[in-house]
mmCIF file of N, CA, C and O in Angstrom:
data_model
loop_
_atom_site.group_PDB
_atom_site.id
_atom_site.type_symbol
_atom_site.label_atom_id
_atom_site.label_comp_id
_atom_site.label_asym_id
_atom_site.label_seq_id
_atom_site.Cartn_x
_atom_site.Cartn_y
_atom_site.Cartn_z
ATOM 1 N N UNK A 10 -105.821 -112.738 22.607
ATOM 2 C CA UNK A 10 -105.290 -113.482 21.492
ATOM 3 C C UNK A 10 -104.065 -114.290 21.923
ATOM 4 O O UNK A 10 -103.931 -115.497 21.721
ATOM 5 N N UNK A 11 -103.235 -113.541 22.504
ATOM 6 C CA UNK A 11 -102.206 -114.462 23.115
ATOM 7 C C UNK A 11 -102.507 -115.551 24.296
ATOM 8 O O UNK A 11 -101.622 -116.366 24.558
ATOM 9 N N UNK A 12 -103.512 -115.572 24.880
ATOM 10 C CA UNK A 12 -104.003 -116.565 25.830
ATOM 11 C C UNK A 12 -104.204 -117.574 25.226
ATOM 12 O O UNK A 12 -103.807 -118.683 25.583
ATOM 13 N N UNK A 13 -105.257 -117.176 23.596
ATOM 14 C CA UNK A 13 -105.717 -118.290 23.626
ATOM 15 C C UNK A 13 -104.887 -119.263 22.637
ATOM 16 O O UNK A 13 -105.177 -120.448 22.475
ATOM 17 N N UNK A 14 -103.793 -118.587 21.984
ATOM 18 C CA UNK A 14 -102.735 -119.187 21.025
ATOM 19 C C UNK A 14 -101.686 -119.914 22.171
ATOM 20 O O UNK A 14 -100.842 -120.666 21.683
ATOM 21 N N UNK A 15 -101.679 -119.777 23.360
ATOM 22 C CA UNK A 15 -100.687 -120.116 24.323
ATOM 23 C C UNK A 15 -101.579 -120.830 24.911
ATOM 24 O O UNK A 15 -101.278 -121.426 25.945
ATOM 25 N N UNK A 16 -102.779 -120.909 24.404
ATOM 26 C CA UNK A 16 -103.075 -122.703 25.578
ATOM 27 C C UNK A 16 -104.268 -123.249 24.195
ATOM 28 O O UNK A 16 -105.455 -123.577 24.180
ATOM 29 N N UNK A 17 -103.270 -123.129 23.235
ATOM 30 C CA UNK A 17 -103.305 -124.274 21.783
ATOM 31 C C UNK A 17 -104.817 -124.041 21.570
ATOM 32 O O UNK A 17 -105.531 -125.043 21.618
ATOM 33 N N UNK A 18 -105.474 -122.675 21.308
ATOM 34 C CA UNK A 18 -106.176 -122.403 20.330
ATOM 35 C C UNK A 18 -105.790 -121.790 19.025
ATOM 36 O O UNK A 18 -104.712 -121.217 18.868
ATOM 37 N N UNK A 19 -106.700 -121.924 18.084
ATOM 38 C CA UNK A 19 -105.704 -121.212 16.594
ATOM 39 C C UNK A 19 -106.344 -119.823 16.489
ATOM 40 O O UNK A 19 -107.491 -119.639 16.898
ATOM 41 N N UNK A 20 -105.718 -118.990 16.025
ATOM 42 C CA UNK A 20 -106.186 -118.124 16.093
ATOM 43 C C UNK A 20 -106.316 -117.415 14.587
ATOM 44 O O UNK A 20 -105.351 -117.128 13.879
ATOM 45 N N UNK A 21 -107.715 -117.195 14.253
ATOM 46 C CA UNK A 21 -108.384 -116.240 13.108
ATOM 47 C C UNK A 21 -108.555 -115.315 13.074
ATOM 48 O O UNK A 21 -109.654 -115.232 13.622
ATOM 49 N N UNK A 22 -108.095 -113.795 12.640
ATOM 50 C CA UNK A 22 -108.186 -112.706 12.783
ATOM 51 C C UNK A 22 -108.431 -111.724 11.692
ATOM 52 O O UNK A 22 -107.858 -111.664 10.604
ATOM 53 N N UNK A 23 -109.331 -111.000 12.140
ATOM 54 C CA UNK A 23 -109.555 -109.953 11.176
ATOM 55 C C UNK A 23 -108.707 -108.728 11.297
ATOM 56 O O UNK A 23 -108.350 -108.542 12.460
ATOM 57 N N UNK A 24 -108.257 -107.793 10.399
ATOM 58 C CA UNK A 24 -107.625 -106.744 11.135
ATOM 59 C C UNK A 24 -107.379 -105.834 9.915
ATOM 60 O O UNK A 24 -107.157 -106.416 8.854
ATOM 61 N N UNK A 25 -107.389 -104.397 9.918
ATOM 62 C CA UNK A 25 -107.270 -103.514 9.034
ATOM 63 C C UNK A 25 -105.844 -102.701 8.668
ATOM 64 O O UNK A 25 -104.793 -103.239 9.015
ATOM 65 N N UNK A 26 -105.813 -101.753 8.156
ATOM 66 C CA UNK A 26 -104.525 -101.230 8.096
ATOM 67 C C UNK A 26 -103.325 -102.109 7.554
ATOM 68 O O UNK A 26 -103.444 -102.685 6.473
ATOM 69 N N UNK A 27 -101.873 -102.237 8.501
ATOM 70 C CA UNK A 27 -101.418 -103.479 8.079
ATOM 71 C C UNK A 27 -101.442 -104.464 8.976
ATOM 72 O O UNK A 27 -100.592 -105.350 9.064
ATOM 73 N N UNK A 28 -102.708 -104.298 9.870
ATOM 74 C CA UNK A 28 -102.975 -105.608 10.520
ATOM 75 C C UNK A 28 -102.362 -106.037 12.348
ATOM 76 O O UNK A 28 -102.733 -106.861 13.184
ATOM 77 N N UNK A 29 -101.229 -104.924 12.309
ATOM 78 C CA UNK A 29 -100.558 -104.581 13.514
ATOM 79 C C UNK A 29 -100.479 -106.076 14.118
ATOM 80 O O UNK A 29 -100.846 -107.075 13.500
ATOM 81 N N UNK A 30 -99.982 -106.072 15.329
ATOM 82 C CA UNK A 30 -99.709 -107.357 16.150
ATOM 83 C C UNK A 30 -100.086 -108.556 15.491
ATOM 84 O O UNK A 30 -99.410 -109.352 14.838
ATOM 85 N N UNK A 31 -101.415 -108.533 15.813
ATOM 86 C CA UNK A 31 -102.494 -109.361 16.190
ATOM 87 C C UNK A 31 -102.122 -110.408 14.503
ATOM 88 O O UNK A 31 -102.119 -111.637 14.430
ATOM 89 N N UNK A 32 -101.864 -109.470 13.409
ATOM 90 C CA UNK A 32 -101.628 -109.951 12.396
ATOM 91 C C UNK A 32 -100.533 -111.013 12.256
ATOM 92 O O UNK A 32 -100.475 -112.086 11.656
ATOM 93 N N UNK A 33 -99.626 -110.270 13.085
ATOM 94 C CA UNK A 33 -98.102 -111.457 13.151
ATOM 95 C C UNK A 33 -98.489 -112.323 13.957
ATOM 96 O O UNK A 33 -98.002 -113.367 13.525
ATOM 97 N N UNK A 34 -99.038 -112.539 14.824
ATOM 98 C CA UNK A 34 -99.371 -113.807 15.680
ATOM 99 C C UNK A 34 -100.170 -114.565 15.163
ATOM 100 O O UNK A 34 -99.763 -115.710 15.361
ATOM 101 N N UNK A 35 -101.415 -114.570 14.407
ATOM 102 C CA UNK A 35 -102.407 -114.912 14.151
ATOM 103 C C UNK A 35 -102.089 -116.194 13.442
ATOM 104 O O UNK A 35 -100.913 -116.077 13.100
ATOM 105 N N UNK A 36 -102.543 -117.361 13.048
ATOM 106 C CA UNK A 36 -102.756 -118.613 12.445
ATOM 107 C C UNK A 36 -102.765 -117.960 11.206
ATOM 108 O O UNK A 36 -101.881 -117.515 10.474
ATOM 109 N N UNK A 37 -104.229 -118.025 11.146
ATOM 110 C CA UNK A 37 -104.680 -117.100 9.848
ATOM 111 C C UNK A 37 -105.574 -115.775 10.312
ATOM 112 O O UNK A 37 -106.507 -115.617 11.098
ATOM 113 N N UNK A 38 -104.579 -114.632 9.150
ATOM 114 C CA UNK A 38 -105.150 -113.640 9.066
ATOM 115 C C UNK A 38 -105.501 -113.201 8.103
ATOM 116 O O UNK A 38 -104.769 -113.275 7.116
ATOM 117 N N UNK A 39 -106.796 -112.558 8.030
ATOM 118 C CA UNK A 39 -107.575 -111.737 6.770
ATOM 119 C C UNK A 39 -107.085 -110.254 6.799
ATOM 120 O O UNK A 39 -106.934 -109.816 7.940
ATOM 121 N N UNK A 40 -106.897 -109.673 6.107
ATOM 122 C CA UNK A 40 -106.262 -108.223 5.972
ATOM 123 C C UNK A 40 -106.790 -107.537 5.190
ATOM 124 O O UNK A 40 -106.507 -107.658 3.998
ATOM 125 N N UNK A 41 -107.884 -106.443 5.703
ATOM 126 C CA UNK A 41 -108.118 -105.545 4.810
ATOM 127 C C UNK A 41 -107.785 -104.099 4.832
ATOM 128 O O UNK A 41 -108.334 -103.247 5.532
ATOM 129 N N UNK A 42 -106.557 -103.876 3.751
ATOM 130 C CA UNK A 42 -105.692 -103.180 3.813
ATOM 131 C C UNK A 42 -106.254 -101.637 3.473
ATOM 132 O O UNK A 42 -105.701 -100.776 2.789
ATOM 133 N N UNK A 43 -107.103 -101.595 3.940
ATOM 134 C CA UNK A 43 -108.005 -99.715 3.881
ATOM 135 C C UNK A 43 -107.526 -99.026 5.037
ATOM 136 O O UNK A 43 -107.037 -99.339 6.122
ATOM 137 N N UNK A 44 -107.804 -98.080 4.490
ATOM 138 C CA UNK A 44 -106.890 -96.701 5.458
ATOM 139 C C UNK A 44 -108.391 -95.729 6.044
ATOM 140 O O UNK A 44 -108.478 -94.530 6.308
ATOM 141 N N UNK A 45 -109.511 -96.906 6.098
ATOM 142 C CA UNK A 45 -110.962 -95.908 6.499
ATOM 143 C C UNK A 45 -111.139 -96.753 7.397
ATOM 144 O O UNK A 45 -110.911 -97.839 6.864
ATOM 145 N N UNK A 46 -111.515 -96.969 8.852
ATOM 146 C CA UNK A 46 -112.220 -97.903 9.378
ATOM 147 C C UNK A 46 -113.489 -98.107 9.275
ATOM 148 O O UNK A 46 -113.860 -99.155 9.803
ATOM 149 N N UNK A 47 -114.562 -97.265 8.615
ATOM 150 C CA UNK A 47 -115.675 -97.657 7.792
ATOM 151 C C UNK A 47 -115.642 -99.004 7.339
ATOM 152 O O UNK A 47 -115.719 -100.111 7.873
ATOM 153 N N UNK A 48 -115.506 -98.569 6.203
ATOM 154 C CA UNK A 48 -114.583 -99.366 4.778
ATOM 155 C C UNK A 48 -114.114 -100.747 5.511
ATOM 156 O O UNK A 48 -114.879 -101.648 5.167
ATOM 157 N N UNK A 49 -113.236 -101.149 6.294
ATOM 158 C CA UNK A 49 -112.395 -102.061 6.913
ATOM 159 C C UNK A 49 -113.541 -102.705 7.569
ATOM 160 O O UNK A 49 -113.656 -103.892 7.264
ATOM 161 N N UNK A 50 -114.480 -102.219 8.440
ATOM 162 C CA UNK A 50 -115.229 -102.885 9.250
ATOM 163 C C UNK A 50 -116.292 -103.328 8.094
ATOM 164 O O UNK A 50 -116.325 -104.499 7.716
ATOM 165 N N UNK A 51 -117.031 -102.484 7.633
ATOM 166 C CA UNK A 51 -118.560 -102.888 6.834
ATOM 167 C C UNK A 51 -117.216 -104.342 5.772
ATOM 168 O O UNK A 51 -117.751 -105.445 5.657
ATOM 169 N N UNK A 52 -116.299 -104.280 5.384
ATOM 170 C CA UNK A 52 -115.459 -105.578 5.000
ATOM 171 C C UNK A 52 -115.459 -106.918 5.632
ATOM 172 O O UNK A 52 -115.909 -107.967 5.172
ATOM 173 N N UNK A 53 -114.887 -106.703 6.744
ATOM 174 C CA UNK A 53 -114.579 -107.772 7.826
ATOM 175 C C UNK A 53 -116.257 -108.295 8.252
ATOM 176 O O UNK A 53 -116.324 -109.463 8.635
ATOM 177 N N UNK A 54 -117.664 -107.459 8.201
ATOM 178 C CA UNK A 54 -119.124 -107.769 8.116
ATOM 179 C C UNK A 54 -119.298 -108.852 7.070
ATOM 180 O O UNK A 54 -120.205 -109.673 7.208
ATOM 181 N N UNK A 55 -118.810 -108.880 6.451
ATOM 182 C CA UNK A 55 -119.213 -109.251 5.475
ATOM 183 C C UNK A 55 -117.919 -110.869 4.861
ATOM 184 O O UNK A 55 -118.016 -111.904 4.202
ATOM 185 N N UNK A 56 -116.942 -110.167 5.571
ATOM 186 C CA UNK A 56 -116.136 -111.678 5.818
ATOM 187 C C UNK A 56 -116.873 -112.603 6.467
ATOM 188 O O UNK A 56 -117.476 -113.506 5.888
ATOM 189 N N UNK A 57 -116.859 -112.401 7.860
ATOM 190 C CA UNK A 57 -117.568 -112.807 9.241
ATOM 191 C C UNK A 57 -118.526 -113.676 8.350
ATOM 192 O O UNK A 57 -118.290 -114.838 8.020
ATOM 193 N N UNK A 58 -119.786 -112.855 7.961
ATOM 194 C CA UNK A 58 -120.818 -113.433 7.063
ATOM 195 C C UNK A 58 -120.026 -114.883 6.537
ATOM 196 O O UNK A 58 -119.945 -115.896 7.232
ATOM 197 N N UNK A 59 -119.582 -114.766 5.440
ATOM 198 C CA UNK A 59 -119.423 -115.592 4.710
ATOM 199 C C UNK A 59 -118.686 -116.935 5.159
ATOM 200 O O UNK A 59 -118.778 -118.136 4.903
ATOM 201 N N UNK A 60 -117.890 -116.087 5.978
ATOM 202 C CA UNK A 60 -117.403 -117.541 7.361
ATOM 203 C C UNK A 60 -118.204 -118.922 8.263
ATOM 204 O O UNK A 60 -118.049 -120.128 8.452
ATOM 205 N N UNK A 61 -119.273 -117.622 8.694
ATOM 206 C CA UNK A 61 -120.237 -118.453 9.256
ATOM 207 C C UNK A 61 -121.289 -119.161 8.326
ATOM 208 O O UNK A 61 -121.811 -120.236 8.622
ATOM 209 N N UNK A 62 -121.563 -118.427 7.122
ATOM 210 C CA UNK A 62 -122.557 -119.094 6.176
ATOM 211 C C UNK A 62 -121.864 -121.023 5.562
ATOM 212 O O UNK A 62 -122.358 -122.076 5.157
ATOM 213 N N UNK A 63 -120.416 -120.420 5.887
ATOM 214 C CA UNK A 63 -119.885 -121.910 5.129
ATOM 215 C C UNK A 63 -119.596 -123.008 6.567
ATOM 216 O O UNK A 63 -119.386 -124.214 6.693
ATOM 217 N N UNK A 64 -119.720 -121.850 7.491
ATOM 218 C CA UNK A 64 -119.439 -123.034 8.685
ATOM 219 C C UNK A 64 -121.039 -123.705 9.042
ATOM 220 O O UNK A 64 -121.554 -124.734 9.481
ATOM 221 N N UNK A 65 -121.332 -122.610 8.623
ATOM 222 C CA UNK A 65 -123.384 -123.684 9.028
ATOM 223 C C UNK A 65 -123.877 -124.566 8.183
ATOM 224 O O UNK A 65 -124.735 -125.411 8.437
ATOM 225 N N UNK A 66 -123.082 -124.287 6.691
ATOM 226 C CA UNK A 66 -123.306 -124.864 5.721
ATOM 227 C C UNK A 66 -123.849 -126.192 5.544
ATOM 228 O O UNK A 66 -124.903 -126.444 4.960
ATOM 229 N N UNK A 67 -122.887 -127.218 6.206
ATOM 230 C CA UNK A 67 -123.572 -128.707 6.162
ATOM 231 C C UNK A 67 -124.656 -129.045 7.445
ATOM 232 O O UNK A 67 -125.057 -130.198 7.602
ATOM 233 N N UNK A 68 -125.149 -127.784 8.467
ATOM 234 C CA UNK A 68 -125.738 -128.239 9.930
ATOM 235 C C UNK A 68 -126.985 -128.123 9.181
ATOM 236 O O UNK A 68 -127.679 -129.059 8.783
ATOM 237 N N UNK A 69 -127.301 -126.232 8.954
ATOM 238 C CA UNK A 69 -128.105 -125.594 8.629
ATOM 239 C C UNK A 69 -128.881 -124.915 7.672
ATOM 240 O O UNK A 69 -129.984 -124.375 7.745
ATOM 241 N N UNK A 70 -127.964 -125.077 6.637
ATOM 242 C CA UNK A 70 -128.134 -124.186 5.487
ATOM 243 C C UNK A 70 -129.449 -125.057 4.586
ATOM 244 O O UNK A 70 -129.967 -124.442 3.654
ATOM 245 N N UNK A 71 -129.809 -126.094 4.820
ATOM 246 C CA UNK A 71 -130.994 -126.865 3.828
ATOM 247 C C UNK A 71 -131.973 -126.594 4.819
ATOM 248 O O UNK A 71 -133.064 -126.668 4.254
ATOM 249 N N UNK A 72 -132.066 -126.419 5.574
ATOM 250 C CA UNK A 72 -133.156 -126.083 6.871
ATOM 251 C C UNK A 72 -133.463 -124.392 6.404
ATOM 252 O O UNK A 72 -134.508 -124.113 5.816
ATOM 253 N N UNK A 73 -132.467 -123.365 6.729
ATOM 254 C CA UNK A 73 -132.853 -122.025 6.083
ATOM 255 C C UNK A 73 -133.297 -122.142 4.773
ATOM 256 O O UNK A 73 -134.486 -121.839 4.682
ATOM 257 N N UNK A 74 -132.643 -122.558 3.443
ATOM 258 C CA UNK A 74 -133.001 -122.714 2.069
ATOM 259 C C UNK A 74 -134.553 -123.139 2.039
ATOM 260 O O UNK A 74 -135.486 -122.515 1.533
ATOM 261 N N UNK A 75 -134.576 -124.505 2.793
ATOM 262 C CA UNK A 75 -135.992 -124.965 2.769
ATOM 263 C C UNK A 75 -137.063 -124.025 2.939
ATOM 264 O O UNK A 75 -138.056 -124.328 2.278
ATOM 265 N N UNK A 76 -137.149 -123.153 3.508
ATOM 266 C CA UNK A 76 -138.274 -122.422 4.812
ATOM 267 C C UNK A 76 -139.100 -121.493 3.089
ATOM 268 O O UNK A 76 -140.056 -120.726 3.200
#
């Protein structure tokens, strides 16, 4: 994470608990503040998801819909 924020990538992060480091450095961070890492991960699944569904959105998403 620090490599890639130190040679001017942004950095998006998922992270549980209160997010530790990675949270203070991060561009943007998502925080899901559960005290289960279950819980935190099957979350951040399902972030991820919805991230990529809006990033495919204008490539791919009428191509899947279509089928």
């Amino acid at each position: 994470a620090n490599f890639a924020k130190e040679n001017g990538g942004v950095l998006l992060s998922l992270t549980g608990y209160d997010g530790g480091a990675l949270r203070k450095i991060s561009h943007v961070n998502i925080n899901v503040p559960a005290e289960s890492t279950p819980h935190t991960e099957g979350l951040h699944a399902e972030i991820f998801h919805g991230i990529i569904f809006a990033v495919l959105k204008p490539r791919v998403r009428k191509e899947i819909l279509s089928e």
